[in-house]
PDB file of C-alpha atoms in Angstrom:
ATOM      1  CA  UNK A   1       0.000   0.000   0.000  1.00  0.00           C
ATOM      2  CA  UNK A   2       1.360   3.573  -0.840  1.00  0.00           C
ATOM      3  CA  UNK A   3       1.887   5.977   2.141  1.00  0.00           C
ATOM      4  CA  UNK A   4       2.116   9.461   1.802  1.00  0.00           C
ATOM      5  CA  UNK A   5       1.109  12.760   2.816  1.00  0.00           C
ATOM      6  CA  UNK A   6      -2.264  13.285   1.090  1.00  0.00           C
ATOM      7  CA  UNK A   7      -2.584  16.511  -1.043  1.00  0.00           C
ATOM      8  CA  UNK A   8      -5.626  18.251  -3.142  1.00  0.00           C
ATOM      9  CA  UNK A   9      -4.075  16.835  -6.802  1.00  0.00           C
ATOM     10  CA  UNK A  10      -4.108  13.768  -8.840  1.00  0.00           C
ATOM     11  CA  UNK A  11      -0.942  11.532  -7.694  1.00  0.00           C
ATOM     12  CA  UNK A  12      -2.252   8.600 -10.030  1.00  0.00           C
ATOM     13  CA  UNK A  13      -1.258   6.291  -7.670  1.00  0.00           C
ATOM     14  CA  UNK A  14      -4.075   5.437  -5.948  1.00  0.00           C
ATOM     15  CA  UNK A  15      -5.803   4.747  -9.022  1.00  0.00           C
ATOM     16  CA  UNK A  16      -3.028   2.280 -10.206  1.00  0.00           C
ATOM     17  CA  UNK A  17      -3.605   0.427  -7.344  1.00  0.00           C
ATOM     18  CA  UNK A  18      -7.454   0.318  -7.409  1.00  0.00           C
ATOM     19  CA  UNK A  19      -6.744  -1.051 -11.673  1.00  0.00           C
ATOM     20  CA  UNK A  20      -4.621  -3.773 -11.073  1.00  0.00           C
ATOM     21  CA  UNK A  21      -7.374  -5.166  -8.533  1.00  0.00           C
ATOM     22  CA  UNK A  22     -10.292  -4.702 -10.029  1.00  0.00           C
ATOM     23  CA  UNK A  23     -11.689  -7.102 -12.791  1.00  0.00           C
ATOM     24  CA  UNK A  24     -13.841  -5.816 -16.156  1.00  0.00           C
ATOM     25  CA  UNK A  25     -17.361  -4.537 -14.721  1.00  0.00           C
ATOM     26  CA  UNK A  26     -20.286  -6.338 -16.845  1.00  0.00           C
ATOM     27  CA  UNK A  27     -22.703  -3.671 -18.242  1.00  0.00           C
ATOM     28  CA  UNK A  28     -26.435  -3.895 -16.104  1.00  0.00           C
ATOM     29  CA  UNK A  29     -27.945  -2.711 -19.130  1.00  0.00           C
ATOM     30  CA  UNK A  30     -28.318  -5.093 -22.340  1.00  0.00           C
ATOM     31  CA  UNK A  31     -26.698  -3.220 -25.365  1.00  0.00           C
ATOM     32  CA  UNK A  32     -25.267  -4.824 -27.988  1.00  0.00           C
ATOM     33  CA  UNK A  33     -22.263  -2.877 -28.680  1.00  0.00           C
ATOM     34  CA  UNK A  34     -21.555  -2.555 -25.155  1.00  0.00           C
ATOM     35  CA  UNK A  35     -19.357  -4.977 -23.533  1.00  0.00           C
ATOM     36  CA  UNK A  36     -17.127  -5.721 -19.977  1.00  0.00           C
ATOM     37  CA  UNK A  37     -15.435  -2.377 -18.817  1.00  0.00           C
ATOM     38  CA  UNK A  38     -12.085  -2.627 -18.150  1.00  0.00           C
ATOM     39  CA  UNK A  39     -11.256  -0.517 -14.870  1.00  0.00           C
ATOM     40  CA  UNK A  40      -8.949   1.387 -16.868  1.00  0.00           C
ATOM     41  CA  UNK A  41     -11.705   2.476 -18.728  1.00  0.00           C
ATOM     42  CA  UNK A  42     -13.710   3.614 -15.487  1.00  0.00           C
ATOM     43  CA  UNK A  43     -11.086   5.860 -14.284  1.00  0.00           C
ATOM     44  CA  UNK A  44     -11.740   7.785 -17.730  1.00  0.00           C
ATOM     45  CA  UNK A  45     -15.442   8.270 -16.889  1.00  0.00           C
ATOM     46  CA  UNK A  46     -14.882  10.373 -13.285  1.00  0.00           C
ATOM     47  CA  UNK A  47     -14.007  13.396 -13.371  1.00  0.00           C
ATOM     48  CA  UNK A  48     -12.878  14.531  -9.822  1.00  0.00           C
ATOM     49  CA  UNK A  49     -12.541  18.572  -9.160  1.00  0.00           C
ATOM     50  CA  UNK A  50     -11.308  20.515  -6.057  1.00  0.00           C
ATOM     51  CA  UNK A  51     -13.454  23.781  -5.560  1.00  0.00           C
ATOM     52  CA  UNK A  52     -12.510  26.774  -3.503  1.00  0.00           C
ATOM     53  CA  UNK A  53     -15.991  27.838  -2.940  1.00  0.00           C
ATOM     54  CA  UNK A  54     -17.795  24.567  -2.559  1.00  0.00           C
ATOM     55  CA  UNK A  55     -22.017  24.855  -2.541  1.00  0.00           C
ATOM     56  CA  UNK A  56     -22.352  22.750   0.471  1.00  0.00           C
ATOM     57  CA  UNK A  57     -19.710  24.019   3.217  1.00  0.00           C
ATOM     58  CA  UNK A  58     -16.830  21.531   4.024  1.00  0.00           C
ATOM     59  CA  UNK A  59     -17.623  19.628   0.652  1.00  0.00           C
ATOM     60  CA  UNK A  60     -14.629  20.521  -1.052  1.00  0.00           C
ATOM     61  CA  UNK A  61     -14.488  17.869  -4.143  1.00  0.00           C
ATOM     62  CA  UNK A  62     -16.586  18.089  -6.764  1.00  0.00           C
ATOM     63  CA  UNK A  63     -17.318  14.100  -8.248  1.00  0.00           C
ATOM     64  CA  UNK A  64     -19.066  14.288 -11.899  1.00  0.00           C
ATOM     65  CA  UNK A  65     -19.729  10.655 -13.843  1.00  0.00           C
ATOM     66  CA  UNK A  66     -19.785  10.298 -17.508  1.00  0.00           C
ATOM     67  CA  UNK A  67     -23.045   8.708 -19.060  1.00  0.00           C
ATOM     68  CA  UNK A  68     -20.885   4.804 -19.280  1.00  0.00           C
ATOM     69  CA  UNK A  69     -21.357   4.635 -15.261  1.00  0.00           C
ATOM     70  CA  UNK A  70     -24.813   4.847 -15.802  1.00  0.00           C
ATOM     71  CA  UNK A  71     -24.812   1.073 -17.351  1.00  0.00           C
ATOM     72  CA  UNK A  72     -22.833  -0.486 -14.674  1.00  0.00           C
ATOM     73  CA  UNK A  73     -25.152   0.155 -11.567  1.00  0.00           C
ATOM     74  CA  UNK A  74     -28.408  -0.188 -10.989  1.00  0.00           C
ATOM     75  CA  UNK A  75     -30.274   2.969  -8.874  1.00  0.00           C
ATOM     76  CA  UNK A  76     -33.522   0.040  -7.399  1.00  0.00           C
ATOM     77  CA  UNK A  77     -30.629  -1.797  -6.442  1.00  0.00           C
ATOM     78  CA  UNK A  78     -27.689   0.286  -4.485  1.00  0.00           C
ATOM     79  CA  UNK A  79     -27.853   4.072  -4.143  1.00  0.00           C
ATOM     80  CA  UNK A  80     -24.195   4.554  -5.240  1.00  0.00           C
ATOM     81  CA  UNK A  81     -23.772   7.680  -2.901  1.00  0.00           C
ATOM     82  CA  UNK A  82     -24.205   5.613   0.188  1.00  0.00           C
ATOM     83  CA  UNK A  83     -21.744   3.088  -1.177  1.00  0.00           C
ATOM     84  CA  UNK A  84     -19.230   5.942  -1.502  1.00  0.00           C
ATOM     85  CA  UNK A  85     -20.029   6.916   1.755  1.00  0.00           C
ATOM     86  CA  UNK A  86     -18.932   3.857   3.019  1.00  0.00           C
ATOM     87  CA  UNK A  87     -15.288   3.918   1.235  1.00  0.00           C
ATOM     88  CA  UNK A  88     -12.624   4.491   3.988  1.00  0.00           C
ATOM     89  CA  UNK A  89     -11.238   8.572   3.477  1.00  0.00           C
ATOM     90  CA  UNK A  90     -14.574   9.395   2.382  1.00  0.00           C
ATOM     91  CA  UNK A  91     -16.370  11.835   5.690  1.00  0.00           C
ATOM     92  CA  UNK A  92     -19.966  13.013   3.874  1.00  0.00           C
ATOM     93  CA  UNK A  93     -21.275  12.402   0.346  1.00  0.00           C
ATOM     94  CA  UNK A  94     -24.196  15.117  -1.055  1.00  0.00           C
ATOM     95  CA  UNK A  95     -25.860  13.561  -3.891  1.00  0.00           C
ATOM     96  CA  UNK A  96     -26.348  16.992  -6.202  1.00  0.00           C
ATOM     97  CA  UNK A  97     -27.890  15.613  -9.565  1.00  0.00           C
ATOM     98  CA  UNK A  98     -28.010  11.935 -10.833  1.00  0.00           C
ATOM     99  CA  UNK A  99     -24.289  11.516 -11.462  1.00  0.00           C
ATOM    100  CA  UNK A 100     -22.904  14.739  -9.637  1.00  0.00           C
ATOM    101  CA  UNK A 101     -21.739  13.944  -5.993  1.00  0.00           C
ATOM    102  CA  UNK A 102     -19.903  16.690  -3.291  1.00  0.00           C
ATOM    103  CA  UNK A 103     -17.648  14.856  -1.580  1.00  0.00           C
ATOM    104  CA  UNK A 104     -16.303  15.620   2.363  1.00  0.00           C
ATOM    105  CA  UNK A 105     -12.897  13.849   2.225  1.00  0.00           C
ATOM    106  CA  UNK A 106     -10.615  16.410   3.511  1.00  0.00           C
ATOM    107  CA  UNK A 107      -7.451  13.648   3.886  1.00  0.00           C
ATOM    108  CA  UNK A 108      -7.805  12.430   0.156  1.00  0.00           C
ATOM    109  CA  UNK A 109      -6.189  13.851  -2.791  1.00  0.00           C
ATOM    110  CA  UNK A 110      -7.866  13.398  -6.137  1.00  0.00           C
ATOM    111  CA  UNK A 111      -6.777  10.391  -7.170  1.00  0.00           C
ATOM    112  CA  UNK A 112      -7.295   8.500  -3.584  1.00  0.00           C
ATOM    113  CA  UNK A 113     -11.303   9.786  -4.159  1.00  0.00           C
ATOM    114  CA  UNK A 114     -11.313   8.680  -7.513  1.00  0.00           C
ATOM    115  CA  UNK A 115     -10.153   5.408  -6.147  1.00  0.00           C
ATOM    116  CA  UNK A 116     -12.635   5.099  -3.851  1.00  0.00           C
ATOM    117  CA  UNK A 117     -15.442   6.480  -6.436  1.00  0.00           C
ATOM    118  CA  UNK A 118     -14.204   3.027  -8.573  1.00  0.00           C
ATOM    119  CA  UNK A 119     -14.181   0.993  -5.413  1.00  0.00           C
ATOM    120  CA  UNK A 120     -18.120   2.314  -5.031  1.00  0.00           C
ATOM    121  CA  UNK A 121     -19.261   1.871  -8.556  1.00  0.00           C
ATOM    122  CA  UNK A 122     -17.680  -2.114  -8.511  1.00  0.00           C
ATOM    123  CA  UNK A 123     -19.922  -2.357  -5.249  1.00  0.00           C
ATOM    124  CA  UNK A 124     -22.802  -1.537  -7.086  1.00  0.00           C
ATOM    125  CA  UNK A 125     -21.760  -3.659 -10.156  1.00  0.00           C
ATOM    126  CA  UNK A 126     -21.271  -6.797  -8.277  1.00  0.00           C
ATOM    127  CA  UNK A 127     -24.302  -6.306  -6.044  1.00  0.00           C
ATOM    128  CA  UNK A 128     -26.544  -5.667  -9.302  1.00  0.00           C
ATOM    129  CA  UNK A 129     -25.677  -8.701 -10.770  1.00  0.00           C
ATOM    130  CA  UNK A 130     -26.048 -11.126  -7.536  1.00  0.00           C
ATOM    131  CA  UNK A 131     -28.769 -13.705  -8.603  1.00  0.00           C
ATOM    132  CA  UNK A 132     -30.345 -14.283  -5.466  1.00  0.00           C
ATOM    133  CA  UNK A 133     -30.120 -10.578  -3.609  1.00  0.00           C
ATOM    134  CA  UNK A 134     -31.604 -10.782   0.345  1.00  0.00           C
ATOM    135  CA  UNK A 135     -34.567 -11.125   0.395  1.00  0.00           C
ATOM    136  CA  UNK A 136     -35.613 -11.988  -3.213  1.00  0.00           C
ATOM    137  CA  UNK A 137     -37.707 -14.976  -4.390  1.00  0.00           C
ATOM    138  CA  UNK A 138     -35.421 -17.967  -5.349  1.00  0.00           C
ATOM    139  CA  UNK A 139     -32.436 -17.255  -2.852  1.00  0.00           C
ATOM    140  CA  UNK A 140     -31.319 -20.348  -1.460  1.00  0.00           C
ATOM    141  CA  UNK A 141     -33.298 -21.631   1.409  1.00  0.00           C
ATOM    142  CA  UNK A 142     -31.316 -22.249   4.917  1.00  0.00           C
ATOM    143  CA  UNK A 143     -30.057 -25.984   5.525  1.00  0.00           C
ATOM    144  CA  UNK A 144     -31.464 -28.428   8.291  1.00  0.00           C
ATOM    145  CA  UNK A 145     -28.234 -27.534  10.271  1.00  0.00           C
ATOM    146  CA  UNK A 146     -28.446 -23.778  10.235  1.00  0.00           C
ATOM    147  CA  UNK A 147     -29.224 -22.581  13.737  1.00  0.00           C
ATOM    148  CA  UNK A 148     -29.921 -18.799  12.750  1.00  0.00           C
ATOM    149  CA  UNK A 149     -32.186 -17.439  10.203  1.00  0.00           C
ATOM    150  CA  UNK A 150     -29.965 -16.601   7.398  1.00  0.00           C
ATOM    151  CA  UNK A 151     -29.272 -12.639   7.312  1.00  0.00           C
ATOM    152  CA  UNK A 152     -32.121 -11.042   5.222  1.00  0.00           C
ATOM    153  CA  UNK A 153     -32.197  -7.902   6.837  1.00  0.00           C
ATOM    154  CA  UNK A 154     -30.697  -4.721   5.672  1.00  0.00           C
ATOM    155  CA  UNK A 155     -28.577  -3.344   8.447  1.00  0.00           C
ATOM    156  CA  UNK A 156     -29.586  -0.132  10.192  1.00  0.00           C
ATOM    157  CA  UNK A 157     -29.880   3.099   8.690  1.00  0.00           C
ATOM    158  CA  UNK A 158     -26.952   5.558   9.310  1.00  0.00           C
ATOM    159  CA  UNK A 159     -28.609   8.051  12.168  1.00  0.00           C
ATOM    160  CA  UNK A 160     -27.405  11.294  10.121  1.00  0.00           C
ATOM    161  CA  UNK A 161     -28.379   9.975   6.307  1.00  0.00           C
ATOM    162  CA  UNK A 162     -31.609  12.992   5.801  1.00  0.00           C
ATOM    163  CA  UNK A 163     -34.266  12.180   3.236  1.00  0.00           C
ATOM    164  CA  UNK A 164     -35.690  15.085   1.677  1.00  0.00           C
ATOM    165  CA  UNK A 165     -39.545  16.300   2.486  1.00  0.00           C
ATOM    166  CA  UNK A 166     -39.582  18.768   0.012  1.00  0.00           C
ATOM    167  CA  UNK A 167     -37.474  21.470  -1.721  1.00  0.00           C
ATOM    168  CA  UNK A 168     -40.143  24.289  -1.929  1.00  0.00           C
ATOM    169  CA  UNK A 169     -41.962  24.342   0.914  1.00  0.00           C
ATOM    170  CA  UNK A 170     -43.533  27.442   3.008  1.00  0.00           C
ATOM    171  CA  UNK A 171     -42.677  28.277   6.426  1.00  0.00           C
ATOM    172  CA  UNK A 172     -43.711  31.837   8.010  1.00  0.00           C
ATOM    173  CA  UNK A 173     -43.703  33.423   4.182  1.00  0.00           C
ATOM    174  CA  UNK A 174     -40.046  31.975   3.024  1.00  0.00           C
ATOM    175  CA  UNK A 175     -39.478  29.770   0.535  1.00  0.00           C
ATOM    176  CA  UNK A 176     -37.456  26.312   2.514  1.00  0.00           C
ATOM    177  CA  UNK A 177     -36.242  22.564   2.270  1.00  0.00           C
ATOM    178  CA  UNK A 178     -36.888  20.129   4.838  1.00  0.00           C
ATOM    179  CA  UNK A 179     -35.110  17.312   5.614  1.00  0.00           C
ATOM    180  CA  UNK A 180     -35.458  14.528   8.193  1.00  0.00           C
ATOM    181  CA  UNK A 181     -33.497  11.772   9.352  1.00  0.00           C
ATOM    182  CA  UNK A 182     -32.989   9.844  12.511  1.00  0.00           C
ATOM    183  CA  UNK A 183     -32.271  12.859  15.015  1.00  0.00           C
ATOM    184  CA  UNK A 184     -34.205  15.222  14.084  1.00  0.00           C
ATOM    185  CA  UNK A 185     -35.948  18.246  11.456  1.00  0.00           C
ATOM    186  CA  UNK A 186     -34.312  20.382   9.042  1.00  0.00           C
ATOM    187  CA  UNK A 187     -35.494  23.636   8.050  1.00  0.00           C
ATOM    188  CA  UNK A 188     -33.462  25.239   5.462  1.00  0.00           C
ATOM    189  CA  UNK A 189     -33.755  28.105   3.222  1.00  0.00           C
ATOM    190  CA  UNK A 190     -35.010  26.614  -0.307  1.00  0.00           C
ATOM    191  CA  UNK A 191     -31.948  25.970  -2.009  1.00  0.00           C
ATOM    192  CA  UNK A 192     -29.348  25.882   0.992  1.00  0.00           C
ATOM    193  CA  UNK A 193     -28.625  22.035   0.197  1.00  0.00           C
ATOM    194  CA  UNK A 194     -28.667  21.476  -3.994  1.00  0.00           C
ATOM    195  CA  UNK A 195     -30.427  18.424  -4.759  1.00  0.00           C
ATOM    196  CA  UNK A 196     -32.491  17.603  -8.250  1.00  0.00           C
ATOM    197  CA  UNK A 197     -36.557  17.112  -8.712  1.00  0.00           C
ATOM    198  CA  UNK A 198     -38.503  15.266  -6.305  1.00  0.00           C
ATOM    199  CA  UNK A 199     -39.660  11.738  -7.528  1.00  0.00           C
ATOM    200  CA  UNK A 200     -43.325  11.642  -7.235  1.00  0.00           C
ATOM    201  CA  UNK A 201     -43.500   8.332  -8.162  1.00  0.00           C
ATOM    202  CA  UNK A 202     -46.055   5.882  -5.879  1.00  0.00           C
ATOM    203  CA  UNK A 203     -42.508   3.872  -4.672  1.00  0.00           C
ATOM    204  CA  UNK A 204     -40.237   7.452  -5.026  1.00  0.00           C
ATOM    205  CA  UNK A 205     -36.229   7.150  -4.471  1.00  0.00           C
ATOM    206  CA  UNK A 206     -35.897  10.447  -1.694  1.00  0.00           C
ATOM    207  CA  UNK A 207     -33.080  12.648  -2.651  1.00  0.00           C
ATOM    208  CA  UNK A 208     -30.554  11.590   0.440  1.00  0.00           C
ATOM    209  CA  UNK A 209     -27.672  13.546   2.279  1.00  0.00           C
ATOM    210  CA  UNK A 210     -25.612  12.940   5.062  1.00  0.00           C
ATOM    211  CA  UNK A 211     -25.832  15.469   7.927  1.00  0.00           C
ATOM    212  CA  UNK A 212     -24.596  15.125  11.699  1.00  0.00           C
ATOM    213  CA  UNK A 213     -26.024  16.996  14.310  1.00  0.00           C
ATOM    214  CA  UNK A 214     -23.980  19.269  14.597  1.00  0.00           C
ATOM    215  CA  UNK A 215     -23.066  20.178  11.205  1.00  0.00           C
ATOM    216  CA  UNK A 216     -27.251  20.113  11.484  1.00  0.00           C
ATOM    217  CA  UNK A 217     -27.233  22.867  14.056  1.00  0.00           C
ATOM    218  CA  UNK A 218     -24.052  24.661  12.248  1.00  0.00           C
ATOM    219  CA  UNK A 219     -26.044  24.613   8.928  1.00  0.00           C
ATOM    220  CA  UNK A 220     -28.929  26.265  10.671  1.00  0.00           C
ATOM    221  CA  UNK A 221     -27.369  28.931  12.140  1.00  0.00           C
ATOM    222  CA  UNK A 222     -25.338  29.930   9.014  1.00  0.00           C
ATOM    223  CA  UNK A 223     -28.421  30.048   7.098  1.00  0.00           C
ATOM    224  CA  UNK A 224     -31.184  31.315   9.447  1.00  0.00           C
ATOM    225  CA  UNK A 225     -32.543  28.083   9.233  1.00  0.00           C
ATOM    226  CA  UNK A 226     -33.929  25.656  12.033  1.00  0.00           C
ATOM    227  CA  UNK A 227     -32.702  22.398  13.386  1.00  0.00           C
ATOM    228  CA  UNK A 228     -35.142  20.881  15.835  1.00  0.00           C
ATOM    229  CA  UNK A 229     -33.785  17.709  17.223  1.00  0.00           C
ATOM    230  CA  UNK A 230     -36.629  15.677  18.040  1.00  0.00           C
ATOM    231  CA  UNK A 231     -35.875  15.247  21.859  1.00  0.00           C
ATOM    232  CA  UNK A 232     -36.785  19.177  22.167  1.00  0.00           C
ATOM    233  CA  UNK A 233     -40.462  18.279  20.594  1.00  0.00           C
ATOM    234  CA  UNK A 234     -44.242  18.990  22.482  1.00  0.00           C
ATOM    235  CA  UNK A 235     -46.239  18.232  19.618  1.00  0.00           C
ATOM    236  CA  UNK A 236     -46.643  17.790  15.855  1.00  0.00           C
ATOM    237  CA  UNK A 237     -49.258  17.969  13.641  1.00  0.00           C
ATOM    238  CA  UNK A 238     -50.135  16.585   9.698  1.00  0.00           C
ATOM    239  CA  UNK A 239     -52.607  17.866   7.592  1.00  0.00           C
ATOM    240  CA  UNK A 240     -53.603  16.344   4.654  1.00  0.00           C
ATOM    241  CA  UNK A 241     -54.375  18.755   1.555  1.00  0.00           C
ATOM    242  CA  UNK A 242     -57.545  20.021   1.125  1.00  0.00           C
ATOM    243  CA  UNK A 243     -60.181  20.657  -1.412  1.00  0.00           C
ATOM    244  CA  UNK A 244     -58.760  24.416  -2.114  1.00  0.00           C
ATOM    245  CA  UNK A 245     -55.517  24.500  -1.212  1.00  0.00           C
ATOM    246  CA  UNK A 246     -53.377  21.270  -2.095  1.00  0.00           C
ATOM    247  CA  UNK A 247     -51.009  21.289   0.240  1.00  0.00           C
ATOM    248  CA  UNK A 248     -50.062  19.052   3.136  1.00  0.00           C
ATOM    249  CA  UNK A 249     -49.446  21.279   6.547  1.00  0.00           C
ATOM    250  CA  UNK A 250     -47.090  20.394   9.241  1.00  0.00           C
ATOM    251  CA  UNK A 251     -47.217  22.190  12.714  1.00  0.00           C
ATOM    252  CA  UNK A 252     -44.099  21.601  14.781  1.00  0.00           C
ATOM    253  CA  UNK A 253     -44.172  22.790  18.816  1.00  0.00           C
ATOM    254  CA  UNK A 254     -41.182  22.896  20.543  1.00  0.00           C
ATOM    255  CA  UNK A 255     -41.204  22.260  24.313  1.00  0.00           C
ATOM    256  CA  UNK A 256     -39.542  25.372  24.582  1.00  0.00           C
ATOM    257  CA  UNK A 257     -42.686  26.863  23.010  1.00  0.00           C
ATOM    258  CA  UNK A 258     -41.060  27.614  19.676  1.00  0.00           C
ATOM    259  CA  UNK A 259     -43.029  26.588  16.419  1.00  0.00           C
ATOM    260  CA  UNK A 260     -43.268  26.314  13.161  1.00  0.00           C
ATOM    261  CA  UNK A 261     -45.553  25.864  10.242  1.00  0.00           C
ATOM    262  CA  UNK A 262     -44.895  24.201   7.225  1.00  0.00           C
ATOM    263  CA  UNK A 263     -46.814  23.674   3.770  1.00  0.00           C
ATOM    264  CA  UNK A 264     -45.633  21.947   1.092  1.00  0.00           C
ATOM    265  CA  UNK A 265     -47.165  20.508  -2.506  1.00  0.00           C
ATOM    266  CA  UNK A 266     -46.405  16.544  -3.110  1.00  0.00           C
ATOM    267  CA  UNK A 267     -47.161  12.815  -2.801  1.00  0.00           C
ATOM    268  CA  UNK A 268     -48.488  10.928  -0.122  1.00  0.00           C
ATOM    269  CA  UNK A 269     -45.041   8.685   0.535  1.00  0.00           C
ATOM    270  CA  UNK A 270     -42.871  12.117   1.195  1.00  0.00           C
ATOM    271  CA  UNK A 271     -45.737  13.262   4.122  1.00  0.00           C
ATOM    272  CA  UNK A 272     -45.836   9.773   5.286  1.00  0.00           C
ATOM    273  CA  UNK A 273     -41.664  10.024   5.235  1.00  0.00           C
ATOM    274  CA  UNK A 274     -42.072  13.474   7.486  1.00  0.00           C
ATOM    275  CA  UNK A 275     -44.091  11.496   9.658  1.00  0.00           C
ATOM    276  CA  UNK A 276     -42.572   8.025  10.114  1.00  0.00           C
ATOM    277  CA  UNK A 277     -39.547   9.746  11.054  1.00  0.00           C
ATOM    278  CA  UNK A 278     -40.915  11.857  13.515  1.00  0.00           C
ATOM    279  CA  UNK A 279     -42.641   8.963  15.137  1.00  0.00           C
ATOM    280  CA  UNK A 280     -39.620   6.984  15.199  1.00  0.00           C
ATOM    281  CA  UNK A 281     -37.890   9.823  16.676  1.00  0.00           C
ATOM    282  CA  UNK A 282     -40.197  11.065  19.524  1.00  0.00           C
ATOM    283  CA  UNK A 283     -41.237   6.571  20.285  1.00  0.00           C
ATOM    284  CA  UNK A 284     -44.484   8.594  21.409  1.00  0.00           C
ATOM    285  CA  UNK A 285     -47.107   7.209  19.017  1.00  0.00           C
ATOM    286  CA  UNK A 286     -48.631   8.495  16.055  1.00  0.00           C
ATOM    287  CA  UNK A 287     -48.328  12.200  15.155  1.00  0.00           C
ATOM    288  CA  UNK A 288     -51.486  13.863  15.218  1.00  0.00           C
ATOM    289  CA  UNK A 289     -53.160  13.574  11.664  1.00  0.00           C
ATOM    290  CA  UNK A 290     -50.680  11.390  10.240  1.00  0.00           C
ATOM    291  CA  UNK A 291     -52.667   9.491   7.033  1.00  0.00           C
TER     292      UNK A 291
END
């Protein structure tokens, strides 16, 4: 393994390594003049870029995928910004558009992400073609011997990975995102986070980002926004749209008496994802109104 002093620029190295180990990457999608990728190959398709003034603070790289990525993973399968996530350097991964990715890995230099981009992307390859995925019909069944039930279940979500309520919703006449995840509520000036279009699909894939708590509560502040961990919760309320206005409502009491209202225009599975989350969060029963 190489060892050195890790630097904003492209040492190649990394890279090397990651190409000698990894074997051609079969295509997910049938095409006929398409055939096995040779890692090589998939170095060419990312294009890694430091910026100065990243969007999202702290995110200094700037990961963009060419169109050839796009037929070696499968998005129903793996969400290939979690499985970057997971690559060892790698701190927080912002998924901006379908193959454009900000990147928190302050210790790697280019090469070392782009590495670990490749290292994500064969994840997602290998997974996509497993023929008997957890969980599916047709996996193997477990053996008289076995003593546990085979492992089926995914394991547990990442506390700080948000899901995104909506991108253009009101609150006390601004325009703001919220997010949720694990902890608690985001409230964000519309546009503070990038992210693309909201799925409104009947079984939608929510746009995802990886916040902590405190970078949560740092956000907020920066941005006049609100963070409102769900410990510090009285009450919530859901409304569901009505006949005149088609919007859902949200009414969130602090137990410090703080509140806020929210209104936002979308599908039933991103109200239901505001208030899942908040039930899991307060373990207090349903919220009030939830469908």
């Amino acid at each position: 393994m190489v060892r050195h002093r890790l630097k904003k620029h492209d040492c190649t190295l990394h890279t090397a390594d990651v190409v000698e180990r990894l074997g051609l990457l079969v295509p997910c999608i049938a095409e006929e003049e398409v055939g096995p990728v040779r890692p090589a190959e998939l170095a060419d398709w990312i294009s890694i870029e430091a910026e100065d003034e990243p969007e999202i603070a702290k995110h200094g790289w700037l990961v963009e995928l060419d169109d050839g990525v796009g037929l070696l993973v499968r998005p129903d399968h793996d969400d290939l910004a979690d499985l970057l996530g997971e690559q060892v350097g790698v701190r927080s991964v912002v998924q901006l558009d379908r193959e454009v990715f900000a990147v928190e890995a302050p210790r790697l230099c280019a090469d070392g992400l782009r590495a670990a981009v490749m290292q994500a992307v064969a994840a997602a390859n290998s997974r996509a073609h497993d023929p008997h995925p957890a969980g599916q019909r047709g996996a193997p069944a477990p053996t008289a011997q076995t003593t546990q039930p085979a492992q089926t279940v995914e394991p547990p979500e990442d506390d700080d990975l948000c899901r995104l309520v909506s991108g253009d919703a009101a609150s006390d006449g601004q325009r703001v995102q919220i997010w949720v995840n694990r902890n608690g509520i985001l409230i964000l000036p519309a546009g503070t986070i990038p992210h693309g279009p909201l799925d409104h699909s009947e079984n939608p894939h929510f746009q995802r980002a990886t916040v902590t708590s405190a970078r949560a509560s740092e956000l907020a502040k920066r941005h006049a926004g609100r963070w409102i961990p769900y410990s510090s919760l009285s009450d919530v309320g859901l409304l569901r749209p009505g006949l005149v206005r088609r919007r859902w409502r949200a009414t969130v009491v602090e137990r410090s008496g703080a509140s806020a209202s929210l209104s936002w225009r979308g599908t039933r599975p991103h109200a239901l994802l505001f208030g899942v989350y908040v039930v899991a969060g307060r373990s207090r029963g349903p919220v009030d109104g939830l469908p």
